[in-house]
PDB file of C-alpha atoms in Angstrom:
ATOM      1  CA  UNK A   1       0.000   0.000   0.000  1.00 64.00           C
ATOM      2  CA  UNK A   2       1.504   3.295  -1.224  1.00 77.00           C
ATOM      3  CA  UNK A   3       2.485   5.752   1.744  1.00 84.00           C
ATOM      4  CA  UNK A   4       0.527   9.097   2.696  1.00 81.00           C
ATOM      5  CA  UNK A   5       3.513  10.700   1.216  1.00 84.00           C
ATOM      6  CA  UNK A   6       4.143   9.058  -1.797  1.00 92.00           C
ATOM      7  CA  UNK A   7       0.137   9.569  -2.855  1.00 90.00           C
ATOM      8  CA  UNK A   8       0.423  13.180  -2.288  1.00 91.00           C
ATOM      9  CA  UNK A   9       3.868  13.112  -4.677  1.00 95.00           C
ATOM     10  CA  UNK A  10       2.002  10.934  -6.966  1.00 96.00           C
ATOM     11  CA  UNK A  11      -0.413  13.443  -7.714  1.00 96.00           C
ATOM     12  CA  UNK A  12       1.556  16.426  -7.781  1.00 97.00           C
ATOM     13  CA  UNK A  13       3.870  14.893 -10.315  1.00 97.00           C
ATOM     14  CA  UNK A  14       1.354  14.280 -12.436  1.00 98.00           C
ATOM     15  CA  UNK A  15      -0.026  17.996 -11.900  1.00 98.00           C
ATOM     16  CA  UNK A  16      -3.412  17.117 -10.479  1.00 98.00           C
ATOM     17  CA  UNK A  17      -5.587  19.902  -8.733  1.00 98.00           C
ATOM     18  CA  UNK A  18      -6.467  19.042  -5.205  1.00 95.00           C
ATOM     19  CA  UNK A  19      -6.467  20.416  -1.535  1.00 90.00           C
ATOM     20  CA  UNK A  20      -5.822  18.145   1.102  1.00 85.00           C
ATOM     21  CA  UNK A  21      -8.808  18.077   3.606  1.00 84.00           C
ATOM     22  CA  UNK A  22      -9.796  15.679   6.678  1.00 74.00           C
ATOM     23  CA  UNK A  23      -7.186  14.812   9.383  1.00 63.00           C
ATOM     24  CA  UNK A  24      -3.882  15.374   7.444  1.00 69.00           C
ATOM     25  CA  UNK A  25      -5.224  18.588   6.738  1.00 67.00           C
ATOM     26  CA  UNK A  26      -5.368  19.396  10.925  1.00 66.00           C
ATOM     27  CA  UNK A  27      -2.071  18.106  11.247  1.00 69.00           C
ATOM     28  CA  UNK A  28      -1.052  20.888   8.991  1.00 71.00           C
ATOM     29  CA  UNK A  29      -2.634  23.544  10.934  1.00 69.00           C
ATOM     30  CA  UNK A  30      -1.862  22.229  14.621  1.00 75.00           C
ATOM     31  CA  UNK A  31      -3.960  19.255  15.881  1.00 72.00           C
ATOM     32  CA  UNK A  32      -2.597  16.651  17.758  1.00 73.00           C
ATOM     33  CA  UNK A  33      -5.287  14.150  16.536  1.00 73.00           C
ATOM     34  CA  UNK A  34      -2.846  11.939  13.783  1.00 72.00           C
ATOM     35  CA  UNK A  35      -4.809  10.305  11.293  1.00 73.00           C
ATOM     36  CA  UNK A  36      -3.736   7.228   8.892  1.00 69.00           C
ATOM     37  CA  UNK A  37      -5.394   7.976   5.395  1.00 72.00           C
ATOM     38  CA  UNK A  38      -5.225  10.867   3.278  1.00 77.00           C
ATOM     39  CA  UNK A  39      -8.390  13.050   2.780  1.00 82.00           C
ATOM     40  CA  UNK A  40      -8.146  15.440  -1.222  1.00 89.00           C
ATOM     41  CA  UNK A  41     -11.028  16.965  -2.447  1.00 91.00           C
ATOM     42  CA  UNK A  42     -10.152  17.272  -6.579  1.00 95.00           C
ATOM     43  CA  UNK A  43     -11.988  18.927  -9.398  1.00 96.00           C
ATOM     44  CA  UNK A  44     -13.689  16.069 -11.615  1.00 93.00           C
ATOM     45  CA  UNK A  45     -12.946  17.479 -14.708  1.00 95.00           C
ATOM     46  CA  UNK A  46     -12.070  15.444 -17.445  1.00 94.00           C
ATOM     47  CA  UNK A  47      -7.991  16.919 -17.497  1.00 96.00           C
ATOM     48  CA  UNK A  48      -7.813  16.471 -14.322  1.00 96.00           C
ATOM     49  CA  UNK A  49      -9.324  12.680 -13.937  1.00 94.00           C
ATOM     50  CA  UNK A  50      -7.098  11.633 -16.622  1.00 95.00           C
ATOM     51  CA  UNK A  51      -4.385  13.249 -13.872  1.00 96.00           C
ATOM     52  CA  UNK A  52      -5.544  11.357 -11.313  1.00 95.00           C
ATOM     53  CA  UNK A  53      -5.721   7.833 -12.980  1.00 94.00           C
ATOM     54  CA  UNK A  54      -2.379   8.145 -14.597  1.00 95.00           C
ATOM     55  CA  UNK A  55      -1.093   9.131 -10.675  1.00 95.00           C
ATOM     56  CA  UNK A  56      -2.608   6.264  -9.281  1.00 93.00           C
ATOM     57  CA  UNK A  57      -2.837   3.841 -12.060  1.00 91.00           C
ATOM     58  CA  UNK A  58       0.163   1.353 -10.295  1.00 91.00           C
ATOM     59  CA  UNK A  59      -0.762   1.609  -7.239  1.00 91.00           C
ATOM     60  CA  UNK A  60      -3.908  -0.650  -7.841  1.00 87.00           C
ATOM     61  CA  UNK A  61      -6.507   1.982  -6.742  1.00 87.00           C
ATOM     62  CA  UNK A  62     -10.382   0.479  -6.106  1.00 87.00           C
ATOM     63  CA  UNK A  63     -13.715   1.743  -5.271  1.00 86.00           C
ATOM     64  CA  UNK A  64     -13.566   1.599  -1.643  1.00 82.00           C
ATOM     65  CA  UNK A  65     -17.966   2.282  -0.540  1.00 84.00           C
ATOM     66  CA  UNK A  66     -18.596  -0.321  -3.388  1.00 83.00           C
ATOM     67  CA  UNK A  67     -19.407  -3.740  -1.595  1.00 85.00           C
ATOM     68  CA  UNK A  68     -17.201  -5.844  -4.284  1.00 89.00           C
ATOM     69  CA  UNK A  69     -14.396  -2.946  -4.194  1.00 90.00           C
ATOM     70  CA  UNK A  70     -13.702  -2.857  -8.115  1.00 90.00           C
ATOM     71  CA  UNK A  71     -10.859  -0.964  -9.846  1.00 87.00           C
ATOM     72  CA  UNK A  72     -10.421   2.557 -11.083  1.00 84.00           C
ATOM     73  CA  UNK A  73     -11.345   2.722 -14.503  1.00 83.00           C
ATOM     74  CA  UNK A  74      -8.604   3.560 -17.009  1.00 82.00           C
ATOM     75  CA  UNK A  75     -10.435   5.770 -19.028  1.00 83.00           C
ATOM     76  CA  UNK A  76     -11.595   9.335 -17.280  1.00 82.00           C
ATOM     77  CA  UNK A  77     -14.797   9.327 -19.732  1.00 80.00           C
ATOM     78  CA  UNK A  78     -16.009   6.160 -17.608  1.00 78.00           C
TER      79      UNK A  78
END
């Protein structure tokens, strides 16, 4: 499983819009409450989808709230 880290370098290699939100995001800005996941909010257009799956495309990303967790599409259109 790719690192906290290496996600957020993932996507701003590949030049993706996002903010980082959630926990991570309090860490930041002083909370002592340490969280293990990393929260981004992106812009779903289609640039930057095809940004995000070409980020994340090795890193075998699935649908995580679907009950039989299926993969990322390849294509942004889908």
């Amino acid at each position: 499983m790719a690192s906290t880290l290496d996600i957020l370098n993932r996507l701003n290699r590949h030049k993706v819009e996002f903010v980082v939100v959630g926990g991570l995001a309090g860490v930041v800005h002083g909370s002592a409450l340490v969280t293990e996941d990393v929260d981004v909010c992106a812009p779903l257009s289609q640039q930057n989808l095809t940004r995000i799956l070409a980020a994340l495309a090795d890193i075998n990303p699935r649908f995580r709230m679907s009950p039989h967790r299926p993969p990322l599409p390849v294509e942004a259109e889908r």
